[in-house]
mmCIF file of C-alpha atoms and ligand atoms in Angstrom:
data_model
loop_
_atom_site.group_PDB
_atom_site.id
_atom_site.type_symbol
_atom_site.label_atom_id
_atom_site.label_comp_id
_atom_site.label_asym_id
_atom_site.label_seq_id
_atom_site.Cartn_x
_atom_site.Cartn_y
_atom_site.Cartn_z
ATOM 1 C CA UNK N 1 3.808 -5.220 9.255
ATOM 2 C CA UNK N 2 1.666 -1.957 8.798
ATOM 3 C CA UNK N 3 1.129 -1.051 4.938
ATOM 4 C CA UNK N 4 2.898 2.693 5.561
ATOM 5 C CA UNK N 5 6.297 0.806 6.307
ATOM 6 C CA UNK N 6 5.377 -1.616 3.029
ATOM 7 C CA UNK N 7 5.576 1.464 0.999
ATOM 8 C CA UNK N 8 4.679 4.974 1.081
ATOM 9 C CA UNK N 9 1.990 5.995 -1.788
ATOM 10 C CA UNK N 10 3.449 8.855 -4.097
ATOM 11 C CA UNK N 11 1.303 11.214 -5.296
ATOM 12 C CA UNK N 12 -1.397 10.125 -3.674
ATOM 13 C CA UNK N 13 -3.815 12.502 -4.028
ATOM 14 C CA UNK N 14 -2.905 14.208 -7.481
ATOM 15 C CA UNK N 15 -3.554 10.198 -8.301
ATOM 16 C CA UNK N 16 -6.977 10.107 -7.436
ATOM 17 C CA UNK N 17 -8.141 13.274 -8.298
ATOM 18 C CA UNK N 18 -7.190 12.552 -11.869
ATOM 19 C CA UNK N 19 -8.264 8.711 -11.965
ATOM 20 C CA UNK N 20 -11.645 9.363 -10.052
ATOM 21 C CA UNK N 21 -14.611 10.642 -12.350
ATOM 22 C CA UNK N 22 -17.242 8.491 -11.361
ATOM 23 C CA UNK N 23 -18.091 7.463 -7.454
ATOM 24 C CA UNK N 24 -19.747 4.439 -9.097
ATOM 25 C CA UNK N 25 -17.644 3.327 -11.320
ATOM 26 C CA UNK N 26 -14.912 0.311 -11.802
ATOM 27 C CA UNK N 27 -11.555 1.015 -11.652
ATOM 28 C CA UNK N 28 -7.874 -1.076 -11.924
ATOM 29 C CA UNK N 29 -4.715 -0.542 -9.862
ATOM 30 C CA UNK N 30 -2.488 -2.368 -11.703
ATOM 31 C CA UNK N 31 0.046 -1.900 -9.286
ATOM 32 C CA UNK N 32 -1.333 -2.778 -5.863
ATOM 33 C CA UNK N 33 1.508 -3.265 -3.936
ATOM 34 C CA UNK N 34 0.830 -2.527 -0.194
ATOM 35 C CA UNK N 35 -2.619 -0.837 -1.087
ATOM 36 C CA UNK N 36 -2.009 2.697 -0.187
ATOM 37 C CA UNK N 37 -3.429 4.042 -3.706
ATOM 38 C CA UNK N 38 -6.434 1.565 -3.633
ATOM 39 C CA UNK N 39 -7.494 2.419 -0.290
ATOM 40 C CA UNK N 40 -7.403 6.178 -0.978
ATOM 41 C CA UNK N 41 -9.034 5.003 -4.451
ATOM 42 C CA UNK N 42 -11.869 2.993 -2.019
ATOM 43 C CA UNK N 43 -12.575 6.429 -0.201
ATOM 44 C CA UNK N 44 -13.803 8.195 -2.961
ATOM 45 C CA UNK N 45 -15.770 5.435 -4.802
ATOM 46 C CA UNK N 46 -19.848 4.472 -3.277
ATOM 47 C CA UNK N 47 -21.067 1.458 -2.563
ATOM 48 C CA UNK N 48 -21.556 0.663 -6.076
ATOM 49 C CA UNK N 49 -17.879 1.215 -7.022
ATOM 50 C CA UNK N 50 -15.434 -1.288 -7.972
ATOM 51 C CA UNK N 51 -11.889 -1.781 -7.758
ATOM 52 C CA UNK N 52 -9.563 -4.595 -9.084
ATOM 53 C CA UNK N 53 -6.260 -4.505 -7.434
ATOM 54 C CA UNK N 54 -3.630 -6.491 -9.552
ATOM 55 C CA UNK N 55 0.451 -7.289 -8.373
ATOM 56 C CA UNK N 56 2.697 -9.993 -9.412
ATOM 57 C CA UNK N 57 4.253 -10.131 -6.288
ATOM 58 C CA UNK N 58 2.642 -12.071 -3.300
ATOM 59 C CA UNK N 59 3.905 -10.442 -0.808
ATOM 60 C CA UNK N 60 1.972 -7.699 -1.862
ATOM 61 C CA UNK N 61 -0.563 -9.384 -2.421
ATOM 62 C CA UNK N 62 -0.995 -10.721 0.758
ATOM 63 C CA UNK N 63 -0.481 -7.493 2.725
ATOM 64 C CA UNK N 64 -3.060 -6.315 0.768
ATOM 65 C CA UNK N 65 -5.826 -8.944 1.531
ATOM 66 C CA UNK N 66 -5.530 -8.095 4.812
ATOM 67 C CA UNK N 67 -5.825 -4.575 4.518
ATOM 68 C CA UNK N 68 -8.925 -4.943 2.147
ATOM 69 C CA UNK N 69 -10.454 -8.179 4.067
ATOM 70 C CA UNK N 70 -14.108 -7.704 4.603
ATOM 71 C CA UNK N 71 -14.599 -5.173 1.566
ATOM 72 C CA UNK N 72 -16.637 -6.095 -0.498
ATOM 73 C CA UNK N 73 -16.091 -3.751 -3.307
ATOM 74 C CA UNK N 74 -12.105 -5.043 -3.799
ATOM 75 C CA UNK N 75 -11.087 -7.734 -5.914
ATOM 76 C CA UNK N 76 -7.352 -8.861 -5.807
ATOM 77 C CA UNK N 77 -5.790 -10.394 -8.670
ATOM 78 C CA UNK N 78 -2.535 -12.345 -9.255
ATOM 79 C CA UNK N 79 -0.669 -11.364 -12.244
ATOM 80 C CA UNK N 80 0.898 -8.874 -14.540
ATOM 81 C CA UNK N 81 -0.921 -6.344 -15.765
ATOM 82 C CA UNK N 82 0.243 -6.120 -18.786
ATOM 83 C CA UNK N 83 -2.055 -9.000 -19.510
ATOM 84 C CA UNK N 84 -4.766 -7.199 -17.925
ATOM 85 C CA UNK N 85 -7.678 -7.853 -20.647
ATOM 86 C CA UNK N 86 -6.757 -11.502 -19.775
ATOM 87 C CA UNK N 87 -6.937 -11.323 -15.951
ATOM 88 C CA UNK N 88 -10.266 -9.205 -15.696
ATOM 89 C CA UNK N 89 -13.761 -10.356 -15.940
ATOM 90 C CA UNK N 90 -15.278 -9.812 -19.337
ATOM 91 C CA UNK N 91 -17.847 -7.921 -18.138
ATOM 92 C CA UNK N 92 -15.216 -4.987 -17.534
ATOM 93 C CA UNK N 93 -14.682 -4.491 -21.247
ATOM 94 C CA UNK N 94 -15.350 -1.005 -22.087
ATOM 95 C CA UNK N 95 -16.561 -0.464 -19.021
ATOM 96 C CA UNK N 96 -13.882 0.662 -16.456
ATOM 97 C CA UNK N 97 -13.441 3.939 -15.358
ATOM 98 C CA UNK N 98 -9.853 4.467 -14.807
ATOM 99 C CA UNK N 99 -7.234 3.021 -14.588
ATOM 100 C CA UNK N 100 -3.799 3.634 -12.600
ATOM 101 C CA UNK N 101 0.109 2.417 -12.470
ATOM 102 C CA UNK N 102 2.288 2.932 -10.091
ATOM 103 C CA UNK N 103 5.027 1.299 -11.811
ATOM 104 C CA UNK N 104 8.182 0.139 -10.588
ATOM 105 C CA UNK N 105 9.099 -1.762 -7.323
ATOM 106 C CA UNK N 106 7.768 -1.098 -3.370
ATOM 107 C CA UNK N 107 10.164 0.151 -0.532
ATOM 108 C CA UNK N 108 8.831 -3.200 1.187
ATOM 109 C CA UNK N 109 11.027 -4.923 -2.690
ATOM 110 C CA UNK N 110 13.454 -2.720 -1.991
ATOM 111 C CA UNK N 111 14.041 -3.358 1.294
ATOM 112 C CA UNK N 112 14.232 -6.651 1.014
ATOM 113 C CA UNK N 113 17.899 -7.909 0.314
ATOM 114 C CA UNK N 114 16.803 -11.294 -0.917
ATOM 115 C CA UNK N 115 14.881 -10.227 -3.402
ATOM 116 C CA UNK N 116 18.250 -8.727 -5.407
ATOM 117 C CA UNK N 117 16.986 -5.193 -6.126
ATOM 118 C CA UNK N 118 19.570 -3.429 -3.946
ATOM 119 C CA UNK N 119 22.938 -2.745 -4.546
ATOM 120 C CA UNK N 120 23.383 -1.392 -1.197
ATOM 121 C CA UNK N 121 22.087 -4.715 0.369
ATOM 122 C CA UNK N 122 23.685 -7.875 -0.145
ATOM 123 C CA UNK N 123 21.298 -10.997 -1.723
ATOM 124 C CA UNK N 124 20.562 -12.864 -4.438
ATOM 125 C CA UNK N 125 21.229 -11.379 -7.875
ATOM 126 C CA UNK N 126 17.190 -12.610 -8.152
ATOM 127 C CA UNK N 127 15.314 -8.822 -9.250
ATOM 128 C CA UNK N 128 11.927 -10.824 -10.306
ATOM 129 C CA UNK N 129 8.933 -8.555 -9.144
ATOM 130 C CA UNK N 130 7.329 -12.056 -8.577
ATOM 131 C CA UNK N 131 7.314 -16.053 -9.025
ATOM 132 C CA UNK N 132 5.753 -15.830 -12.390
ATOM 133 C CA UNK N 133 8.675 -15.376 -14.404
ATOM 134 C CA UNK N 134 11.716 -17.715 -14.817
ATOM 135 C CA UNK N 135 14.692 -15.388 -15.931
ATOM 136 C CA UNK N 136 16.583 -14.070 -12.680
ATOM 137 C CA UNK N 137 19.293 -11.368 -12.887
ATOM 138 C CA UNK N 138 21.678 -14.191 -12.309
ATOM 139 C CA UNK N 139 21.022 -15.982 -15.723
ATOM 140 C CA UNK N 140 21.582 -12.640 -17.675
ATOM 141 C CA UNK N 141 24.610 -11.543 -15.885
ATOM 142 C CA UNK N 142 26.353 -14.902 -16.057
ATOM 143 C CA UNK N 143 24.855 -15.770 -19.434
ATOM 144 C CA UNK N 144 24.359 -13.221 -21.879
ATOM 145 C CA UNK N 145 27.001 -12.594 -24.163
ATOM 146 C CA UNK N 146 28.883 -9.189 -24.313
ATOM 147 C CA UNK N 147 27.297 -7.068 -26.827
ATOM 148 C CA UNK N 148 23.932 -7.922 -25.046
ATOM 149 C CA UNK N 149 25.144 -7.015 -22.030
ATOM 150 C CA UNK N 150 26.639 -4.061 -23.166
ATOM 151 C CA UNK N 151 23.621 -2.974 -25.036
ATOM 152 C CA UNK N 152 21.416 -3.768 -22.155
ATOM 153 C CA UNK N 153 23.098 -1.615 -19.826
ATOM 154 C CA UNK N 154 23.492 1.278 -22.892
ATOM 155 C CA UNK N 155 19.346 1.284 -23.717
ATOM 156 C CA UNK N 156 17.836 0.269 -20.571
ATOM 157 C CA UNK N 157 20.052 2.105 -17.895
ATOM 158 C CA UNK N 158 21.301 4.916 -20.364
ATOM 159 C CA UNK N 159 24.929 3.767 -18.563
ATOM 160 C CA UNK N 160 28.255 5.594 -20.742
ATOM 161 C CA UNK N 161 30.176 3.383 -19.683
ATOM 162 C CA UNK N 162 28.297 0.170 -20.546
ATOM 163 C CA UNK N 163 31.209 -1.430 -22.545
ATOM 164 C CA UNK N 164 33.556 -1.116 -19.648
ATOM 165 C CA UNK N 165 31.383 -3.044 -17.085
ATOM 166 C CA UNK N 166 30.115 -5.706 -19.352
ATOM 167 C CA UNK N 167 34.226 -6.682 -19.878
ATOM 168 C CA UNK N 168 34.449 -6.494 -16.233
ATOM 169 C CA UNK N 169 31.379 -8.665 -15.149
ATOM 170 C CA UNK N 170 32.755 -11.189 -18.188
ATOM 171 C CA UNK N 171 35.878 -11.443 -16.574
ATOM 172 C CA UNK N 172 34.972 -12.086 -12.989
ATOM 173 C CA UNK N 173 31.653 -14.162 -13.906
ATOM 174 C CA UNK N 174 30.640 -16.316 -12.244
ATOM 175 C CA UNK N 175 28.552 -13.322 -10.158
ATOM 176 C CA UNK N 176 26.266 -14.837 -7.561
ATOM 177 C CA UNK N 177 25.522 -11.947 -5.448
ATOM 178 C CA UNK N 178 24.389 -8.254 -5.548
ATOM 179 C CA UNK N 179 27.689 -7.526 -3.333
ATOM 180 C CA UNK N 180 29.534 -9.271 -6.015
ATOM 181 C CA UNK N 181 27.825 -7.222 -8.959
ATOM 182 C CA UNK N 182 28.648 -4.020 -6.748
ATOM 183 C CA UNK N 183 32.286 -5.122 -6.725
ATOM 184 C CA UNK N 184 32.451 -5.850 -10.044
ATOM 185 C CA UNK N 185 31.411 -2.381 -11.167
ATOM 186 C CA UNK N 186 33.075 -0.307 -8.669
ATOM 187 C CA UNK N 187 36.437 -2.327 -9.785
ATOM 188 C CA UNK N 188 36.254 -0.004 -13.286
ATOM 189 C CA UNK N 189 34.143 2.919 -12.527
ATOM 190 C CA UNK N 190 35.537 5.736 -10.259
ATOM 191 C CA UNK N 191 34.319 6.681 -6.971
ATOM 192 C CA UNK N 192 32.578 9.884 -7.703
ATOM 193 C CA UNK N 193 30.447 8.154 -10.479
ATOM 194 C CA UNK N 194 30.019 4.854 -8.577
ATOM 195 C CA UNK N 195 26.170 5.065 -7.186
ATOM 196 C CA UNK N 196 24.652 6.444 -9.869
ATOM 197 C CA UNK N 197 26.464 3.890 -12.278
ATOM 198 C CA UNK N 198 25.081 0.749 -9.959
ATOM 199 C CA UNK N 199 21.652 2.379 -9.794
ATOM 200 C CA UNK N 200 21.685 2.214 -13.778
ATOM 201 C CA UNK N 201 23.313 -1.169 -13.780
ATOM 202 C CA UNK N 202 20.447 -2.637 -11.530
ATOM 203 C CA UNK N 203 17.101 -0.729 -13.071
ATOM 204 C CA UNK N 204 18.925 -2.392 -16.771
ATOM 205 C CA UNK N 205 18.854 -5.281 -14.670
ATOM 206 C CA UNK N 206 15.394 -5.328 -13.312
ATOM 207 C CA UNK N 207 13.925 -3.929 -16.751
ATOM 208 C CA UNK N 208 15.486 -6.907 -18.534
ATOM 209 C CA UNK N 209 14.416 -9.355 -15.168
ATOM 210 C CA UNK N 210 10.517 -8.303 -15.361
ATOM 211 C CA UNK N 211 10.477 -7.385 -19.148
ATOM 212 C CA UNK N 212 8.885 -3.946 -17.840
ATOM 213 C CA UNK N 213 8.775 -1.895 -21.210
ATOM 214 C CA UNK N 214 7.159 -4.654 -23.217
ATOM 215 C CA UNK N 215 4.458 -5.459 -19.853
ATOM 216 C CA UNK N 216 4.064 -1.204 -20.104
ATOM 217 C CA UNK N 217 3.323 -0.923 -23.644
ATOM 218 C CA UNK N 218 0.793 -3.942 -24.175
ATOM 219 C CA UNK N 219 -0.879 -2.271 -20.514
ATOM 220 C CA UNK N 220 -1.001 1.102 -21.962
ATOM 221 C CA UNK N 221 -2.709 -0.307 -25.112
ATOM 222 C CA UNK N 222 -4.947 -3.474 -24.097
ATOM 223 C CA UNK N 223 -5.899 -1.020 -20.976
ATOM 224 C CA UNK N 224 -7.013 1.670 -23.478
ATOM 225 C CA UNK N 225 -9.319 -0.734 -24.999
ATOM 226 C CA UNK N 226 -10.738 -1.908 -21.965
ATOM 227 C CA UNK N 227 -11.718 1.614 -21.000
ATOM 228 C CA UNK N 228 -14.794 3.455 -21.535
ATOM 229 C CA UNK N 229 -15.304 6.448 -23.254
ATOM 230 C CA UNK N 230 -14.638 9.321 -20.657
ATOM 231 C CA UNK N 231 -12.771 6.533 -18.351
ATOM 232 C CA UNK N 232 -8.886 7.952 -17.534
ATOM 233 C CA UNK N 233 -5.383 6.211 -17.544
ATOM 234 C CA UNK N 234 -3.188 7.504 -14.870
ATOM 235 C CA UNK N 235 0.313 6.446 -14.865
ATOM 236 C CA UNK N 236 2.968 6.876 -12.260
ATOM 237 C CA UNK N 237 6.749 6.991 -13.711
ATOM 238 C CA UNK N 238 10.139 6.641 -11.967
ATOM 239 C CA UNK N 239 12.676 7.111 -14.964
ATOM 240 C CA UNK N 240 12.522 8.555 -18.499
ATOM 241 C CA UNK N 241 12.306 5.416 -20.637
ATOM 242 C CA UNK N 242 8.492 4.350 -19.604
ATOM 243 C CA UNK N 243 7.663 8.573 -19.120
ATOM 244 C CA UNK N 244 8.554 8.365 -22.372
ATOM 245 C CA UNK N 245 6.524 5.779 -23.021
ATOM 246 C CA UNK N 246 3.279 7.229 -21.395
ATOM 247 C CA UNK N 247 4.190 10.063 -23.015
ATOM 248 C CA UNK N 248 3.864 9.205 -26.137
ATOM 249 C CA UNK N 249 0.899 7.020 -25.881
ATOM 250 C CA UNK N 250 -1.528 9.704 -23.845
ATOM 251 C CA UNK N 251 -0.569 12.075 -26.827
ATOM 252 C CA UNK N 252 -0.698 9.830 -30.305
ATOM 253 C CA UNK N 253 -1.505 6.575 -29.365
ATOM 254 C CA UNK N 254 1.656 4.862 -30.459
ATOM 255 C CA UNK N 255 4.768 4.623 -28.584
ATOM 256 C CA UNK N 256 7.042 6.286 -31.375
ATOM 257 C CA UNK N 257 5.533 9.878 -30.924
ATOM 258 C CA UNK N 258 3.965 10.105 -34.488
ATOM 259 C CA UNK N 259 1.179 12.280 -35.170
ATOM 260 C CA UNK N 260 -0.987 9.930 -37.289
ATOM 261 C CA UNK N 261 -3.464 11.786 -39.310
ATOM 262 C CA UNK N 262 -7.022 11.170 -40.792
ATOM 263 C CA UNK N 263 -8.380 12.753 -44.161
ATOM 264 C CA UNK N 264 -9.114 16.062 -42.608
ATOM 265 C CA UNK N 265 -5.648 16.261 -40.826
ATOM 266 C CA UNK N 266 -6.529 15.867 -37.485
ATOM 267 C CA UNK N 267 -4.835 13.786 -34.956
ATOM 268 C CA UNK N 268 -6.836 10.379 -34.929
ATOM 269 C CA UNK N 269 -5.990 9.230 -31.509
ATOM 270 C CA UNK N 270 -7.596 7.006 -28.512
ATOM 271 C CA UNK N 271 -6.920 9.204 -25.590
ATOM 272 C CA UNK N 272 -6.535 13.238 -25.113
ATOM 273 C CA UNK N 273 -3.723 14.163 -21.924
ATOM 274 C CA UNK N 274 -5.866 15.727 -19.224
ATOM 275 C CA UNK N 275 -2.292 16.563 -17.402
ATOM 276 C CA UNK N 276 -1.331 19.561 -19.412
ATOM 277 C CA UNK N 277 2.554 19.096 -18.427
ATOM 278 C CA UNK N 278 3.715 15.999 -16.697
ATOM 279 C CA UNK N 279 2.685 16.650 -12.688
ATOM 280 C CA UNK N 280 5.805 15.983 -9.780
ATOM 281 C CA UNK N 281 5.800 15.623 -5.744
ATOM 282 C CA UNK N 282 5.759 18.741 -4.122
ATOM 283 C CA UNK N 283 8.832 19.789 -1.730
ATOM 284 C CA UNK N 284 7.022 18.579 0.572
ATOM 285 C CA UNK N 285 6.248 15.656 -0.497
ATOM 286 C CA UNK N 286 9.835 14.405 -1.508
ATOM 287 C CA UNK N 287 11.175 15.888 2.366
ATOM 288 C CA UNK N 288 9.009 13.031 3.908
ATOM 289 C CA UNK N 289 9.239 10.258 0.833
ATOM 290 C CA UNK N 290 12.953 11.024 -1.020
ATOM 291 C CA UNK N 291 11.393 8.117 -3.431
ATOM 292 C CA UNK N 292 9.109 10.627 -4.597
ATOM 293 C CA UNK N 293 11.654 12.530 -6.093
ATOM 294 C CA UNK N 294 11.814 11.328 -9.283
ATOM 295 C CA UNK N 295 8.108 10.558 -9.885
ATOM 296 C CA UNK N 296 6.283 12.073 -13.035
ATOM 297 C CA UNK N 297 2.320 11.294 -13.201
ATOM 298 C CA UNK N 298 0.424 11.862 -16.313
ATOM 299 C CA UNK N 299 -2.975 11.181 -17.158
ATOM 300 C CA UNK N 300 -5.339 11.075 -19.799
ATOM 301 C CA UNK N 301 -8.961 10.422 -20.922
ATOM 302 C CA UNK N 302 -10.587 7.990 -23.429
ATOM 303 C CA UNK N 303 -12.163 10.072 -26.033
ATOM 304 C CA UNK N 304 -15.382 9.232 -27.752
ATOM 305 C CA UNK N 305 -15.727 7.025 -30.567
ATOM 306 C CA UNK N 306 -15.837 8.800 -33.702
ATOM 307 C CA UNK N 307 -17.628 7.087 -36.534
ATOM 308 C CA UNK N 308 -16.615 9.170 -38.779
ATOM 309 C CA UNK N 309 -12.717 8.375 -38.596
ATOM 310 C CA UNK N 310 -13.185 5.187 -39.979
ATOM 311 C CA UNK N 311 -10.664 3.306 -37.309
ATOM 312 C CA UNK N 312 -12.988 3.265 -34.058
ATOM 313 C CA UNK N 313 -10.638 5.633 -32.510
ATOM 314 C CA UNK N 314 -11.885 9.470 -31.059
ATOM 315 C CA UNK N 315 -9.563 12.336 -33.394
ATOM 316 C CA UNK N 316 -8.970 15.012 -30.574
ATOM 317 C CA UNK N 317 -6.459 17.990 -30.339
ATOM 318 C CA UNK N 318 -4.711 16.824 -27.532
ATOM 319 C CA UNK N 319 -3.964 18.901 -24.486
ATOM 320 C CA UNK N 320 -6.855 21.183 -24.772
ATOM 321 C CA UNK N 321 -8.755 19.943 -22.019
ATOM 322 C CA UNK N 322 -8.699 20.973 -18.423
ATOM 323 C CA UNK N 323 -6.150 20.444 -16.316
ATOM 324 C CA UNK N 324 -7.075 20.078 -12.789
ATOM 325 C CA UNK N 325 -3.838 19.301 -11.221
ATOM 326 C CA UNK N 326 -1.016 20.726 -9.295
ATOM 327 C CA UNK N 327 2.704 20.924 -9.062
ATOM 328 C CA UNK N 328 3.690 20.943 -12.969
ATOM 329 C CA UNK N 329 6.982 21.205 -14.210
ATOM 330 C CA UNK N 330 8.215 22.711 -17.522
ATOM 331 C CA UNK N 331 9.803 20.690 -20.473
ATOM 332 C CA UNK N 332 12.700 22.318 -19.712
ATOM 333 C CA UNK N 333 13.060 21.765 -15.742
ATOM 334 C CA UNK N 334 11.254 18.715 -15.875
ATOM 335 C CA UNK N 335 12.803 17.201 -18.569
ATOM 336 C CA UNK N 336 9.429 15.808 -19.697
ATOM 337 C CA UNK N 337 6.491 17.635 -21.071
HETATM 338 C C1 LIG U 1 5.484 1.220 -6.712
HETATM 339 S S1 LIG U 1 4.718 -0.229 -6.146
HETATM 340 C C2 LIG U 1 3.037 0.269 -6.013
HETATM 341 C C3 LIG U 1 2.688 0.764 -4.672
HETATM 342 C C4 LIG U 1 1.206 1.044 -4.479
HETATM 343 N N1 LIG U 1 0.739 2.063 -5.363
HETATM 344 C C5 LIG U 1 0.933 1.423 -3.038
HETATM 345 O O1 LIG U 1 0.414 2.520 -2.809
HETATM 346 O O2 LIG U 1 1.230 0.663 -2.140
HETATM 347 C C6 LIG U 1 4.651 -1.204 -7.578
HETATM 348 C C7 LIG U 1 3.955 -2.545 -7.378
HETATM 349 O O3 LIG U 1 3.547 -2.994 -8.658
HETATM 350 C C8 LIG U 1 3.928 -4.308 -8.855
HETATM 351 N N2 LIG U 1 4.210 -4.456 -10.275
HETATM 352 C C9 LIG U 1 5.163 -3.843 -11.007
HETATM 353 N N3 LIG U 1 5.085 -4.206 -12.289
HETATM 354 C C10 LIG U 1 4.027 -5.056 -12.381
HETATM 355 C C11 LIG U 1 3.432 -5.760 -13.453
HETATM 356 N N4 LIG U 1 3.917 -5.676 -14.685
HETATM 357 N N5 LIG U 1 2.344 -6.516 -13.197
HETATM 358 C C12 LIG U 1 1.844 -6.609 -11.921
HETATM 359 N N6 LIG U 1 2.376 -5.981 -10.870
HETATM 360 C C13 LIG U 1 3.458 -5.208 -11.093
HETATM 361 C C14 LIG U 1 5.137 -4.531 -7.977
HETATM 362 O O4 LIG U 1 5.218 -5.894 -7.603
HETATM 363 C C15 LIG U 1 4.841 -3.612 -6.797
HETATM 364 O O5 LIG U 1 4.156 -4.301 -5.774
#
């Protein structure tokens, strides 16, 4: 299998040009998958650069070792990232450059119908991005109780009619299969609305499955740390809860989207947004990869420490600094700024 069938990169350059200060440098992607990122990352690094790809998947992981076998300046790792500071060498502490997320699942995931993530293929209700965890869609649609499942479906696929298809997957439980989930759901929700409710069943589903938002946040802030000053954090989005997320992080350093202040009033912060407004695929772009579509890429920069605030954090107005990038959308068309 070649890596462009495993999965198409998304904004693959607008990636690197934001990740990539220093040729030398050592850099993360957190999200390997197939490699496509990484080996555009390798390209623009010398041969004193590093680069630590990380996936929980070993599929990926294993398409990737072949792509990357013989260079010498890759280093694969198996696990989350979200326990990043764990998985890295110490000697990487404060010292990376950048680091990037892609997050979500590969086309190669997708594709795959026995890996659950599909409701257009029929397989396993499984959704685990890799061995590591236990909890399978299975065990949450056959095993939580209503309200949870109801709630689920409410916060993590923003689904109206949550209450509705938690009854209805209660009643006809046991559900074994994707097919049978699909059923399920289209048995209550009309035609017209049908897709888009499965495709916010199944991310609820995969969110809950891989515990993405919790893996996102302690990334966002154990990666921070690991950073050094001038390094950059590049994230990758696919739907509004972990834009949000970024969102909120690259601007105040806490995932509520509170200013928080020191003495003198100005933001105390760890990182300053170099992306001015969130950056999306061009026309393009989404023609050839439709997956594209609903990416969002942000980016942001580690600011110096400042003794002075007293917390070992950099104060910065953020969103001054240049914005090299392309393709920005407005708060209002984008739906993000
Ligand atoms: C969208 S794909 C990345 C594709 C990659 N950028 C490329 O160009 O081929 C996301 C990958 O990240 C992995 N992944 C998602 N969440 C992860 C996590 N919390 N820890 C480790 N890997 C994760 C998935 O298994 C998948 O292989």
């Amino acid at each position: 299998m070649t890596p462009v069938t495993y999965h198409k990169p998304v904004l693959l350059n607008e990636a690197i040009r934001y990740l990539v200060t220093d040729p030398h440098g050592i850099y993360v992607d957190g999200t390997l998958g197939g490699g496509g990122h990484s080996a555009h990352i390798l390209e623009h690094l010398s041969e004193k650069g590093r680069l630590f790809g990380i996936d929980q998947d070993d599929d990926a992981l294993k398409v990737a070792s072949e792509r990357f076998r013989g260079e010498g300046r890759v280093s694969l790792i198996r696990g989350n990232f979200g326990y990043m500071d764990v998985l890295l060498p110490k000697e990487t502490d404060g010292n990376l450059s950048g680091i990037l997320l892609d997050l979500g699942v590969s086309s190669h995931q997708i594709d795959e119908p026995e890996r659950g993530f599909s409701f257009q293929k029929d397989g396993p209700l499984d959704m685990r991005m890799g061995e590591l965890q236990d909890l399978t869609a299975a065990n949450i649609v056959n095993e939580y109780e209503y309200e949870a499942l109801r709630d689920l479906f409410f916060t993590y696929g923003e689904e109206r009619e949550s209450a509705r298809i938690a009854r209805a997957i209660i009643r006809d439980r046991p559900l074994e299969t994707t097919g049978q989930l699909r059923d399920t759901v289209s048995s209550v929700i009309p035609e017209r609305f049908r897709n888009k409710s499965l495709a916010r069943i199944f991310q609820a589903l995969r969110i809950e499955v891989n515990s993405e938002l919790n893996m996102l946040k302690r990334a966002l802030e154990k990666g921070t740390a690991l950073l050094r000053e001038g390094g950059r954090f590049v994230t990758i989005t696919y739907h509004s809860l972990e834009d949000r997320l970024c969102k909120h992080f690259f601007r105040y350093g806490n995932f509520e989207g509170k200013p928080v202040k020191n003495f003198y009033g100005d933001t105390i912060t760890p990182l300053q947004n170099v992306t001015r407004k969130v950056v999306t695929a061009s026309e393009n772009e989404v023609a050839v990869n439709p997956r594209a579509r609903s990416a969002k890429l942000r980016a942001a920069v580690k600011l110096q420490i400042d003794p002075d605030a007293g917390t070992g954090m950099g104060t910065g107005a953020a969103d001054k600094s240049a914005d090299a990038g392309t393709n920005h959308k407005s708060g209002k068309k984008g739906g993000a700024t």
